[in-house]
CSV table of N, CA and C in Angstrom, one decimal:
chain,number,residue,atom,x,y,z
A,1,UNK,N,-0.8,-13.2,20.4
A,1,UNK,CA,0.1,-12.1,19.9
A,1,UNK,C,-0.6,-11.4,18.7
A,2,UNK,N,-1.8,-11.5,18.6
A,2,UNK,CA,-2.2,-10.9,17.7
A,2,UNK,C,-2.3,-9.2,17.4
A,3,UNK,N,-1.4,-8.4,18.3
A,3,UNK,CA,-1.0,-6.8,18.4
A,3,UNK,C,0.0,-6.7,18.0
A,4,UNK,N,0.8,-7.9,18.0
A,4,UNK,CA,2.4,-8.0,17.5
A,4,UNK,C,2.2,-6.9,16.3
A,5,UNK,N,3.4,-6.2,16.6
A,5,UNK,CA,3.4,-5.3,15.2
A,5,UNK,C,5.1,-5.4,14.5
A,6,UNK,N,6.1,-5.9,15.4
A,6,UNK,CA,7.3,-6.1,14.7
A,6,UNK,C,7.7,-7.7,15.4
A,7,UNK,N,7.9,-8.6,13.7
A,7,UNK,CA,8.6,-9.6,14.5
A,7,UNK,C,9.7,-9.9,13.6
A,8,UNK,N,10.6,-9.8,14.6
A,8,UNK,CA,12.3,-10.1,14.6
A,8,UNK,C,12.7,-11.6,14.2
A,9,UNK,N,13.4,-12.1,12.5
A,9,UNK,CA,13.5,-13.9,13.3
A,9,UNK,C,14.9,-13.6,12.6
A,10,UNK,N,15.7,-12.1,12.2
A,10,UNK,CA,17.2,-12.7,11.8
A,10,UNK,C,17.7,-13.0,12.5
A,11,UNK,N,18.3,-14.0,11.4
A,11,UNK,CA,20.1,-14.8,11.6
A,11,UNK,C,19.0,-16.1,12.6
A,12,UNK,N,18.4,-16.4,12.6
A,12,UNK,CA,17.7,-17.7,12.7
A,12,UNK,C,17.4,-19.0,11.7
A,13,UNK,N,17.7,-20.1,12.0
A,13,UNK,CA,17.9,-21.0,10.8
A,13,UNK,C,16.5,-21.5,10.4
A,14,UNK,N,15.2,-20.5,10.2
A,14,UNK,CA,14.3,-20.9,9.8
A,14,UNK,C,14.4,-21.5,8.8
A,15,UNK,N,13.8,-22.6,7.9
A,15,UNK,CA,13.5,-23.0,6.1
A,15,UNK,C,12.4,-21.7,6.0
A,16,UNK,N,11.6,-22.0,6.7
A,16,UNK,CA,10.1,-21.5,5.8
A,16,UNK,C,9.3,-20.3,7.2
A,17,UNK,N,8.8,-19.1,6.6
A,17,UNK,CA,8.3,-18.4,7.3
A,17,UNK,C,7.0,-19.0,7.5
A,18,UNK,N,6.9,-19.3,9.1
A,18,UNK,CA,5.5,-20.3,9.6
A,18,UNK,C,4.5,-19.1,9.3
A,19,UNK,N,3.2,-20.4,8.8
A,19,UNK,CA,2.3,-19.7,8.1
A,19,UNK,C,1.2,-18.9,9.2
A,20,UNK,N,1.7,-19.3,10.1
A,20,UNK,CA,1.0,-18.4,11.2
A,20,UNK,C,1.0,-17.2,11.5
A,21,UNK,N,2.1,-16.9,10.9
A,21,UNK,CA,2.3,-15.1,10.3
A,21,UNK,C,1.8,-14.6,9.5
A,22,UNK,N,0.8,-14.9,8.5
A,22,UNK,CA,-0.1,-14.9,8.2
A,22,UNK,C,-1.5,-13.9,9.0
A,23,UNK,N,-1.7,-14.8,10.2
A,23,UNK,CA,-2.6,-14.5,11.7
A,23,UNK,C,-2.1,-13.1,11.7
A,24,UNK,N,-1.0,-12.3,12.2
A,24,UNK,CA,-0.5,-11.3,12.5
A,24,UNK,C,-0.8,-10.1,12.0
A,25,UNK,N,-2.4,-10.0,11.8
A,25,UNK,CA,-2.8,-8.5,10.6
A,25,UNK,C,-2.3,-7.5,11.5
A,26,UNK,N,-2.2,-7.2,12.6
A,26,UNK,CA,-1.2,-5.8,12.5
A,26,UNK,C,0.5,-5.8,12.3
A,27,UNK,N,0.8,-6.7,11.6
A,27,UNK,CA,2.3,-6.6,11.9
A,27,UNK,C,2.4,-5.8,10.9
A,28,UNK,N,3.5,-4.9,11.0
A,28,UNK,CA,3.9,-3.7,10.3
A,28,UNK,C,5.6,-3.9,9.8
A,29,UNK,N,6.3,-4.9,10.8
A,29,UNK,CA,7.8,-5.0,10.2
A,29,UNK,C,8.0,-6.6,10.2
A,30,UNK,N,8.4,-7.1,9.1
A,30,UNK,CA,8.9,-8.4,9.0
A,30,UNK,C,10.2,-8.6,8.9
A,31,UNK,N,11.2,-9.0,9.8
A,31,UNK,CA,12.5,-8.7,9.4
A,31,UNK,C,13.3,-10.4,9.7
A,32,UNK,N,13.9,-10.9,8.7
A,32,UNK,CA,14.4,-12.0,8.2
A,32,UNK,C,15.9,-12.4,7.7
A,33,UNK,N,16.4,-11.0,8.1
A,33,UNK,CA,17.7,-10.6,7.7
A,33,UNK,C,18.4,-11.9,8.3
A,34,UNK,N,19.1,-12.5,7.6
A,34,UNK,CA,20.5,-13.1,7.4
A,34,UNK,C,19.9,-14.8,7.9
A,35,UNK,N,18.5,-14.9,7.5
A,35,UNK,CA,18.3,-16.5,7.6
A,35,UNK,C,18.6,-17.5,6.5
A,36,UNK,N,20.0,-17.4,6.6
A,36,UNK,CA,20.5,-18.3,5.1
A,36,UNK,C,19.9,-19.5,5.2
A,37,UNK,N,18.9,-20.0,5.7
A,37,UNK,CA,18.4,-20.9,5.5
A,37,UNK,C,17.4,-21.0,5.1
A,38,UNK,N,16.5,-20.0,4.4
A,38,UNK,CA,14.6,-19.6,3.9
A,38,UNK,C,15.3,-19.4,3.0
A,39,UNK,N,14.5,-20.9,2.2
A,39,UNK,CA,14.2,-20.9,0.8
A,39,UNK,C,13.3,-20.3,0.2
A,40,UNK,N,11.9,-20.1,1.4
A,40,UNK,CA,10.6,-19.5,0.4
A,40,UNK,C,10.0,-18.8,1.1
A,41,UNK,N,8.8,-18.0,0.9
A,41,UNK,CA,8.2,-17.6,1.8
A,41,UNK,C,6.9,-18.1,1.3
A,42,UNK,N,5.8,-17.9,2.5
A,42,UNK,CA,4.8,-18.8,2.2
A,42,UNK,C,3.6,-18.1,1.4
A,43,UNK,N,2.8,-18.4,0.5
A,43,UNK,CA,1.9,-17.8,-0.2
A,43,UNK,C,0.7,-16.8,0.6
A,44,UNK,N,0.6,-17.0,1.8
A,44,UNK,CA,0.0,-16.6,2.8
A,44,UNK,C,0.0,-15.5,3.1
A,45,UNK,N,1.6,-15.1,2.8
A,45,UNK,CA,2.3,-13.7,3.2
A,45,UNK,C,1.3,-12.9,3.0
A,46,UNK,N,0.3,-12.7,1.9
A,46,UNK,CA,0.0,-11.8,1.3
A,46,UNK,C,-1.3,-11.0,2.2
A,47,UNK,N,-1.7,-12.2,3.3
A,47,UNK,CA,-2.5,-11.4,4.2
A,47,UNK,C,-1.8,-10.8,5.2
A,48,UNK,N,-0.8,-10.0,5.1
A,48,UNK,CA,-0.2,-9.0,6.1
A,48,UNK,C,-0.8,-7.8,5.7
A,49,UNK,N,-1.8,-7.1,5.4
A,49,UNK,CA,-2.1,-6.0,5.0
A,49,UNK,C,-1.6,-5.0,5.3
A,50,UNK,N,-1.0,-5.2,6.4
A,50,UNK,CA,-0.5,-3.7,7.1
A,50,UNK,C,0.9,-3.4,7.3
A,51,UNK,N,1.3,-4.6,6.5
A,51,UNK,CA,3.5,-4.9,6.6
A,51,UNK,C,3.8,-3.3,5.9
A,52,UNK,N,4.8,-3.0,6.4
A,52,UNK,CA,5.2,-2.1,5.8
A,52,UNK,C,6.8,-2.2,5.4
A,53,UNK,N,7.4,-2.8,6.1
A,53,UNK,CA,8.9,-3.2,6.1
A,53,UNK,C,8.8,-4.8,5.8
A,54,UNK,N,9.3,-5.3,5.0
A,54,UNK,CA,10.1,-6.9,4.6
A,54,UNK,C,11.2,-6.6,3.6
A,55,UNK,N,12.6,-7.2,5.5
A,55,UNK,CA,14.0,-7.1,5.0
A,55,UNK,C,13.8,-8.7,5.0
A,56,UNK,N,14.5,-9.2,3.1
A,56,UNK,CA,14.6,-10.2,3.2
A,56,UNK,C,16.3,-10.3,2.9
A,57,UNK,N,17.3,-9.3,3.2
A,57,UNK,CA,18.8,-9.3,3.3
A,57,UNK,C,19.4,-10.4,3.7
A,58,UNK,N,20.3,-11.3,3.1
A,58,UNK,CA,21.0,-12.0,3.4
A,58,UNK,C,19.8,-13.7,3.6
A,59,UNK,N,19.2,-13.4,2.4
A,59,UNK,CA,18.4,-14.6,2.5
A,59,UNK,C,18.8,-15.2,1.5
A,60,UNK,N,18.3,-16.5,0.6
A,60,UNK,CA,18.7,-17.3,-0.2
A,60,UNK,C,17.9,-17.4,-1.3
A,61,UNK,N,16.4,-16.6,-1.1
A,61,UNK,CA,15.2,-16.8,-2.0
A,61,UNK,C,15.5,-16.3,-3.3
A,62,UNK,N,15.2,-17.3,-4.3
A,62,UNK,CA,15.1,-17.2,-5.8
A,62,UNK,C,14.0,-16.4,-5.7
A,63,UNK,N,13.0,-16.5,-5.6
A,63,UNK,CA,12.0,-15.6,-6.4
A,63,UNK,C,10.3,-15.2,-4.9
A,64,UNK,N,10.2,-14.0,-4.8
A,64,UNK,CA,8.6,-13.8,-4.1
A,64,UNK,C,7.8,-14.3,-4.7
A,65,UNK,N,7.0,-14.6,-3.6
A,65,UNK,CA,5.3,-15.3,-4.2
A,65,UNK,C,4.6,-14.4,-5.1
A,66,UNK,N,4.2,-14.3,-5.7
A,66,UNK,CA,3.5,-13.3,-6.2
A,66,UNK,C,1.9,-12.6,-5.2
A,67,UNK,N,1.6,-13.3,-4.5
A,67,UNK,CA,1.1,-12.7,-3.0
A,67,UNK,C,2.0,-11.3,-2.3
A,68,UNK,N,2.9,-11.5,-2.9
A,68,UNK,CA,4.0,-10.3,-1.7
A,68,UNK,C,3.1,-9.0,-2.5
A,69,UNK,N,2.8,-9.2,-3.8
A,69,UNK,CA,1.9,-7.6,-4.7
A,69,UNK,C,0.3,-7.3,-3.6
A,70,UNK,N,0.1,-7.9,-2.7
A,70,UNK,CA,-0.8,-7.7,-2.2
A,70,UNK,C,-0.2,-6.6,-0.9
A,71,UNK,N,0.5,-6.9,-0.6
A,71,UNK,CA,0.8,-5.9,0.3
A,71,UNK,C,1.1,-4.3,-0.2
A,72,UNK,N,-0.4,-3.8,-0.2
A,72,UNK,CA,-0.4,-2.5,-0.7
A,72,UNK,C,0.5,-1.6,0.1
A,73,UNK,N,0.9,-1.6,1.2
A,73,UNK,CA,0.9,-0.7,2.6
A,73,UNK,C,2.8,-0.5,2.6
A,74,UNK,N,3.1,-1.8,1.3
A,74,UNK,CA,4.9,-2.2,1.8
A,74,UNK,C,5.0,-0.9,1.3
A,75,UNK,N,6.2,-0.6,2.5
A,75,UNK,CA,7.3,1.0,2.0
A,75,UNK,C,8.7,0.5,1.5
A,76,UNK,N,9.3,-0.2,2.1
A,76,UNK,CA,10.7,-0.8,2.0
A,76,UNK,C,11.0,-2.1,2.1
A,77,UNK,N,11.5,-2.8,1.4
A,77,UNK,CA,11.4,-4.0,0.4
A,77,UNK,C,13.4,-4.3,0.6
A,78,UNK,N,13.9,-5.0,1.3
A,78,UNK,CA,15.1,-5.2,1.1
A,78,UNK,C,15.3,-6.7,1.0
A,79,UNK,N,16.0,-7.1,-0.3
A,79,UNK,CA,16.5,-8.1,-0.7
A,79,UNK,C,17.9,-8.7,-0.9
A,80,UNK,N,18.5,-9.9,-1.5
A,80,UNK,CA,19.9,-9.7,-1.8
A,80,UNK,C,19.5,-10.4,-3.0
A,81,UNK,N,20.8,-10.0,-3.7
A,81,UNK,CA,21.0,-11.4,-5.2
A,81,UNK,C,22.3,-11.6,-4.8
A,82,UNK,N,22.0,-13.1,-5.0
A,82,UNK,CA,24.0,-13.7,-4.7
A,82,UNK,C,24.2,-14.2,-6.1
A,83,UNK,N,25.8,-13.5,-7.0
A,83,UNK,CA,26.0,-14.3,-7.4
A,83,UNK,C,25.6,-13.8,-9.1
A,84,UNK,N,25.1,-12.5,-9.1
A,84,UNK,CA,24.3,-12.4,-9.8
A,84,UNK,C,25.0,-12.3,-11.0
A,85,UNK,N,26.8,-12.1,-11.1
A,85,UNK,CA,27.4,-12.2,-12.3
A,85,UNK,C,27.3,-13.4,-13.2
A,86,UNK,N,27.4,-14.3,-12.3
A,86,UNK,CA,27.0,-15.4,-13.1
A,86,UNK,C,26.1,-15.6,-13.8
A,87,UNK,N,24.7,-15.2,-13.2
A,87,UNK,CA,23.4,-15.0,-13.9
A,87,UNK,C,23.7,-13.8,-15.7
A,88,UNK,N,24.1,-13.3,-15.3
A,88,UNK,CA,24.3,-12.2,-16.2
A,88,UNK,C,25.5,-13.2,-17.2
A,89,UNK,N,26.5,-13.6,-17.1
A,89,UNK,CA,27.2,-14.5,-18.2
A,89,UNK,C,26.3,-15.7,-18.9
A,90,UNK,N,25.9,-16.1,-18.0
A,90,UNK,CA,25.0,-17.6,-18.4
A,90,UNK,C,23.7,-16.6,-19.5
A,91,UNK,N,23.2,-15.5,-18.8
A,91,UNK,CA,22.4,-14.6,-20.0
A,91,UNK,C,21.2,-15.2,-19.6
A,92,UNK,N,21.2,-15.9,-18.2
A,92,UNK,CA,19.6,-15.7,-17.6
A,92,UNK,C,19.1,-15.0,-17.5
A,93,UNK,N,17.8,-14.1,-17.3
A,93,UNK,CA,17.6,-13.4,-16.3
A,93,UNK,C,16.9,-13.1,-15.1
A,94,UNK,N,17.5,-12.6,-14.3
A,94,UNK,CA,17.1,-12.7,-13.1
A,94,UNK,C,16.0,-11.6,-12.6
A,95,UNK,N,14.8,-12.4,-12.3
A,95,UNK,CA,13.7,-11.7,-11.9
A,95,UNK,C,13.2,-12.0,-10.5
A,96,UNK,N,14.1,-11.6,-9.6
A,96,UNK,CA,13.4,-11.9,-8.3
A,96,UNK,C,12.2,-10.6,-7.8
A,97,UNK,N,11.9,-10.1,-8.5
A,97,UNK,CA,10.7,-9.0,-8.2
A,97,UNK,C,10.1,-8.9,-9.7
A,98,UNK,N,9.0,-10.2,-9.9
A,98,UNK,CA,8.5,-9.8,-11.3
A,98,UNK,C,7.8,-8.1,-11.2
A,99,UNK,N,7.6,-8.0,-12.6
A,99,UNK,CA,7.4,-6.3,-12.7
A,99,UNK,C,5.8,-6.1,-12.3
A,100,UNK,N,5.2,-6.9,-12.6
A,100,UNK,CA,3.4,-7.3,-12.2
A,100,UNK,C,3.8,-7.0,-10.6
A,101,UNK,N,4.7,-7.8,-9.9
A,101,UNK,CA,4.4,-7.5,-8.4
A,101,UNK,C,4.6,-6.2,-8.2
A,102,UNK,N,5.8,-5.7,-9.1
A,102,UNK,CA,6.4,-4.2,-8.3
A,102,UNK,C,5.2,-3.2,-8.9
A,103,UNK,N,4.4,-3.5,-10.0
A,103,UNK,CA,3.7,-2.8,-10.4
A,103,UNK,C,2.3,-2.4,-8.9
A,104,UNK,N,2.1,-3.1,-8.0
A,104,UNK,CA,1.3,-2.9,-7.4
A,104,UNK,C,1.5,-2.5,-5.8
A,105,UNK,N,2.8,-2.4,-6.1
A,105,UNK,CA,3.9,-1.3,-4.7
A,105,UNK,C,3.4,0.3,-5.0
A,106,UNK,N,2.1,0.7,-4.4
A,106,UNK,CA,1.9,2.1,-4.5
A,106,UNK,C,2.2,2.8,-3.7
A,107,UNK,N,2.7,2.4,-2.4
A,107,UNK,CA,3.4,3.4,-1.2
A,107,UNK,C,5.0,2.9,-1.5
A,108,UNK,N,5.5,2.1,-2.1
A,108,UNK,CA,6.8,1.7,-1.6
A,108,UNK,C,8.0,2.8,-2.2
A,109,UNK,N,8.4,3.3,-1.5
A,109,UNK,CA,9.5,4.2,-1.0
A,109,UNK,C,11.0,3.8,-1.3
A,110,UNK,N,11.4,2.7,-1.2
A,110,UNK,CA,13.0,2.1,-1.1
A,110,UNK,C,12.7,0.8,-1.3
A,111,UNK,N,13.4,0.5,-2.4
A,111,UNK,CA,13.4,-1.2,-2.7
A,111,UNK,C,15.5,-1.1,-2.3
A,112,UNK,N,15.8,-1.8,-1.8
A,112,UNK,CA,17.3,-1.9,-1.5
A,112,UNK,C,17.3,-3.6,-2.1
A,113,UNK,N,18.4,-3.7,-2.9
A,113,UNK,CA,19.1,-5.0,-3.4
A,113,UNK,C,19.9,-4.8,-3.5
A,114,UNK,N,20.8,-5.5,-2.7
A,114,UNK,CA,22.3,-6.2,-2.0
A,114,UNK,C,22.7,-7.4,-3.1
A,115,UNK,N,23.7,-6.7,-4.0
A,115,UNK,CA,24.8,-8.3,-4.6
A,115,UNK,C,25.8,-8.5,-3.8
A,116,UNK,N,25.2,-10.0,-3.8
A,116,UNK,CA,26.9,-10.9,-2.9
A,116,UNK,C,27.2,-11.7,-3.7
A,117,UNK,N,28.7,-11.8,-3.7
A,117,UNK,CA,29.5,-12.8,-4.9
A,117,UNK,C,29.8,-13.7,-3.6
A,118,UNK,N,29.6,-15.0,-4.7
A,118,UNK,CA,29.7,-16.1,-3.6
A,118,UNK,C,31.0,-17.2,-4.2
């Protein structure tokens, strides 16, 4: 499958995006939507050079690898924060897109973040 250019795994009970996705240099859409079960994604990600779309909606991830800044090519970047009031009373803060990574999004077009109160 190395042509693969969109792979679909929402609402699937993955933990961890297999690092074999990685292999998939033409893939252009990663979409992950609603796998409440990915804790992480793998450091690997970052050889997708050609991703253009990663919906991580309705996922559970604290924080990207810092590998995700490699993907110069990303356009649209969708995430959620659950919860995030809390974070904000407790006077954490919450950095699920350090600024170093977003610093190196030169084509990205639409970052979408979704809060869900849980």
């Amino acid at each position: 499958m190395p042509n693969l250019r969109v792979l679909d795994l929402s609402s699937t009970s993955i933990k961890t995006s297999p690092l074999s996705v990685s292999n998939l240099i033409k893939l252009r859409e990663l979409l992950l939507r609603n796998c409440e079960l990915l804790m992480e994604l793998p450091h690997e990600i970052g050889a997708l050079g050609n991703l253009k779309v990663l919906d991580l909606e309705g996922t559970y991830l604290a924080c990207l690898p810092k590998e995700v800044g490699e993907l110069n090519k990303l356009r649209c970047l969708k995430d959620s924060l659950y919860d995030a009031v809390s974070y904000r009373k407790s006077k954490r803060r919450v950095n699920i897109i350090p600024r170093t990574i977003l610093a190196k999004f030169t084509q990205l077009v639409s970052i979408i973040l979704i809060e869900h109160k849980i």
